[in-house]
Short mmCIF file of C-alpha atoms (C1' of nucleotides) in Angstrom, two decimals:
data_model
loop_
_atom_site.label_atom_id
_atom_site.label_comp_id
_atom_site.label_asym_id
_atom_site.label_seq_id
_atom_site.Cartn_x
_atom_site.Cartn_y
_atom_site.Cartn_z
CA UNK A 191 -25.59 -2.19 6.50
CA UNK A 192 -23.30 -4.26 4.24
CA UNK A 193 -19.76 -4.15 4.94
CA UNK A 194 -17.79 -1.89 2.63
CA UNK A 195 -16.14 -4.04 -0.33
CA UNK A 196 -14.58 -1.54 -2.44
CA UNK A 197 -12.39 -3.69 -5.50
CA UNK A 198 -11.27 -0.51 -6.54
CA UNK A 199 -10.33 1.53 -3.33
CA UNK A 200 -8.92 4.69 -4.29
CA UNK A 201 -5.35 5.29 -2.26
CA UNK A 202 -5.09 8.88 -1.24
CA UNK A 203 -1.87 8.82 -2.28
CA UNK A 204 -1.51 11.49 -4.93
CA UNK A 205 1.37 13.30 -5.94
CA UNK A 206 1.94 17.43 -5.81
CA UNK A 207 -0.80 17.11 -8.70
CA UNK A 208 -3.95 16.75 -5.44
CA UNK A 209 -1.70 18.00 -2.72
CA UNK A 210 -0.60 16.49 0.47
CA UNK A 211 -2.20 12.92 1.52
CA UNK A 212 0.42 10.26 1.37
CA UNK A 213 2.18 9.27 3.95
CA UNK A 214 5.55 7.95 2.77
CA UNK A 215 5.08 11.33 0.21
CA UNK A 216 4.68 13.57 2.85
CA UNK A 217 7.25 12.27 5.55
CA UNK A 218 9.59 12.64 2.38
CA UNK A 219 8.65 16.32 1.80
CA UNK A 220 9.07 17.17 5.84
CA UNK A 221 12.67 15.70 6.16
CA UNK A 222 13.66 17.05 3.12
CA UNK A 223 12.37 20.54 4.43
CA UNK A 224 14.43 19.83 7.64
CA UNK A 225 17.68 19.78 5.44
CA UNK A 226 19.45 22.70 6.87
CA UNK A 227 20.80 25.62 4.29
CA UNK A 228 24.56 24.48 3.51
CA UNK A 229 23.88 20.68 3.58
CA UNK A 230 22.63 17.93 1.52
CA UNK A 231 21.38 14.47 1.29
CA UNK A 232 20.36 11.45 -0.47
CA UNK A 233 17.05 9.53 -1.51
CA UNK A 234 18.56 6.52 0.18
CA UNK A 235 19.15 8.35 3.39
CA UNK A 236 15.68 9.62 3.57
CA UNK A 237 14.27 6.16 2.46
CA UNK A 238 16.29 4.71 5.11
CA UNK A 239 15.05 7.69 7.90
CA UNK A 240 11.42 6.41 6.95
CA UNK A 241 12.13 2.63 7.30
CA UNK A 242 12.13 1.65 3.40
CA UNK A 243 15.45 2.52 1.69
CA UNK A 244 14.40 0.11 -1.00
CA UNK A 245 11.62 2.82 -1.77
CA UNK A 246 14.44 5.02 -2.72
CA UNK A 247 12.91 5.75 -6.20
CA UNK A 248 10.17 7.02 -4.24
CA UNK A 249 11.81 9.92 -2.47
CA UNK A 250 13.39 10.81 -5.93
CA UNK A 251 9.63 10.39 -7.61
CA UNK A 252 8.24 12.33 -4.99
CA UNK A 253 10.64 15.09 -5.61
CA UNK A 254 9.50 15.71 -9.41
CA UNK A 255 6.53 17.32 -7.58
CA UNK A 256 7.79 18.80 -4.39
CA UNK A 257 9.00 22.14 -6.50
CA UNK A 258 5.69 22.78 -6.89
CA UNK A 259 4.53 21.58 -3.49
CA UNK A 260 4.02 24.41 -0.79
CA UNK A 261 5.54 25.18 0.84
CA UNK A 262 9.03 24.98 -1.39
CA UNK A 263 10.71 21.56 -0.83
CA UNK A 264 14.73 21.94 -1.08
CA UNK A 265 14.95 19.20 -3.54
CA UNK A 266 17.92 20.67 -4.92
CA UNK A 267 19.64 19.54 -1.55
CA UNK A 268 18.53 15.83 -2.26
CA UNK A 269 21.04 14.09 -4.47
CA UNK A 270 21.62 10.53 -4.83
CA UNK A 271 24.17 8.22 -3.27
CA UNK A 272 26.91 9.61 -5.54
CA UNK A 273 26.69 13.18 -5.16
CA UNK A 274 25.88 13.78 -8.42
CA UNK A 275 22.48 16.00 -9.40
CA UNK A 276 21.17 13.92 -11.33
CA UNK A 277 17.57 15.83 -10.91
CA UNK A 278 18.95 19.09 -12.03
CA UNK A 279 17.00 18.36 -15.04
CA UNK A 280 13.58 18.20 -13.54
CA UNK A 281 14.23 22.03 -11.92
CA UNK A 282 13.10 23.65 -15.09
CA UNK A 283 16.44 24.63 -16.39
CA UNK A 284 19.31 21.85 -16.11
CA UNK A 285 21.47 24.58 -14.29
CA UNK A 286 18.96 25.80 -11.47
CA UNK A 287 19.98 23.16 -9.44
CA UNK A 288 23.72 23.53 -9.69
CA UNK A 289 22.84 27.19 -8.95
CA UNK A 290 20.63 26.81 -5.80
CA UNK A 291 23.13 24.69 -4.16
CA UNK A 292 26.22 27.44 -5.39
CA UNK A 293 23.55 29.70 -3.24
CA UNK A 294 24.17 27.53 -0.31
CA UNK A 295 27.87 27.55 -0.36
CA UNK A 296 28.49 23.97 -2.01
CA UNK A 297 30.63 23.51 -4.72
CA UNK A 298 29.37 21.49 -7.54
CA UNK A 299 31.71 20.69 -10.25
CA UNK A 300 31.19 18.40 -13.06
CA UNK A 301 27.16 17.94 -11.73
CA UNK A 302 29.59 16.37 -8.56
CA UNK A 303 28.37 18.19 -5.19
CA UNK A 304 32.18 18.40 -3.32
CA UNK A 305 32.92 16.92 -0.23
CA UNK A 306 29.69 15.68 -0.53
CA UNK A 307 30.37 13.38 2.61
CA UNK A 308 31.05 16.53 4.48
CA UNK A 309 27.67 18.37 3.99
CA UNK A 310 25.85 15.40 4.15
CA UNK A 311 23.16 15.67 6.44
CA UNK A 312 21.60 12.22 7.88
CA UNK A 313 18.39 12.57 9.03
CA UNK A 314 18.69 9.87 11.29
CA UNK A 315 21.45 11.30 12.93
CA UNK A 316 20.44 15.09 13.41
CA UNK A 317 16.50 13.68 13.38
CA UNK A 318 17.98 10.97 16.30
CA UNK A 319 14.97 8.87 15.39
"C1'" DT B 222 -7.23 -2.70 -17.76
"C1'" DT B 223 -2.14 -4.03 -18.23
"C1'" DG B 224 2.57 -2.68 -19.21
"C1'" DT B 225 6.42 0.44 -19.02
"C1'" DT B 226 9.14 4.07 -17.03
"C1'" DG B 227 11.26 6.60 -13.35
"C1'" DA B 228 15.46 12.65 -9.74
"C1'" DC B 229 17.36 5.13 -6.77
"C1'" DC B 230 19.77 1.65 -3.91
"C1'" DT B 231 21.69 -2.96 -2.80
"C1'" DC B 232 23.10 -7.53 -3.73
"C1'" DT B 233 25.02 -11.15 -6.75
"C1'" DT B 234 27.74 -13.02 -10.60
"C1'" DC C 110 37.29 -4.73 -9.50
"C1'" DA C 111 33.31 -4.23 -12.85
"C1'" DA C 112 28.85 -5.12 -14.75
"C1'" DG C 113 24.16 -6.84 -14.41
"C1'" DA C 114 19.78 -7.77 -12.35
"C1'" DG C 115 16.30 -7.23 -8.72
"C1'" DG C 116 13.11 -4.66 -5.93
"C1'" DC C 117 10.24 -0.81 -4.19
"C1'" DC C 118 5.70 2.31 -5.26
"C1'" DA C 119 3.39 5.53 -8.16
"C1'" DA C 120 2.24 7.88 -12.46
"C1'" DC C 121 1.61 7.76 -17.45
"C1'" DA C 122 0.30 5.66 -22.18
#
DNA sequence: TTGTTGACCTCTT
DNA sequence: CAAGAGGCCAACA
């Protein structure tokens, strides 16, 4: 038997669309679940927990699926560096987002999370990696 | 199939 | 100090 030369492997990794397979994906989706209620972080943050923070875009790219993914994925507590929600958009209405995190106790003005360095919750530090 | 876009971040000019 | 370009991986046309 041959060895297996496949040109055209297919990568498991698929989005919310097949469910969970990826590995960068999914490590994304479990520290973003481990954001505790109150707090908030960014794509770099994560991307740097997992080893890549030049993959940044993927945390935020793997977000446009994880309101859909099961179970829920708090991406309304992932923001980028600046604070600023700048996925409210992708939460169905532009406002939900400002809304969940007004659930949580932080203050968002101007699409600006306050004190954002205060409630900013570093994997790496509470995960200790 | 290739090319472009995207909830970003960091470095360089 | 401010603006621009580069780079990452995946999905969509």
């Amino acid at each position: 038997m041959p060895p297996k030369k496949k040109p055209t492997e297919k990568p498991k990794a698929v989005l919310p669309s097949g469910r969970k397979d990826s590995s960068f994906f999914e490590q994304v989706y479990d520290v973003a679940r481990l954001i505790p209620r109150g707090r908030v972080t960014s794509y770099g943050a994560i991307a740097a927990y997992l080893g890549t923070k030049m993959s940044a875009r993927m945390v935020g790219w793997a977000m446009n699926g994880a309101v859909h993914l099961k179970p829920p994925v708090p991406a309304h507590r992932v923001v980028n560096r600046n604070g600023m929600l700048s996925g409210k958009m992708h939460f169905g209405t532009p406002t939900r987002m400002e809304e969940l995190l007004k659930k949580e106790k932080i203050k968002v003005v101007d699409d600006i999370i306050v004190d954002f360095e205060k409630k900013f919750w570093d994997p790496a530090e509470e995960l200790a990696i």
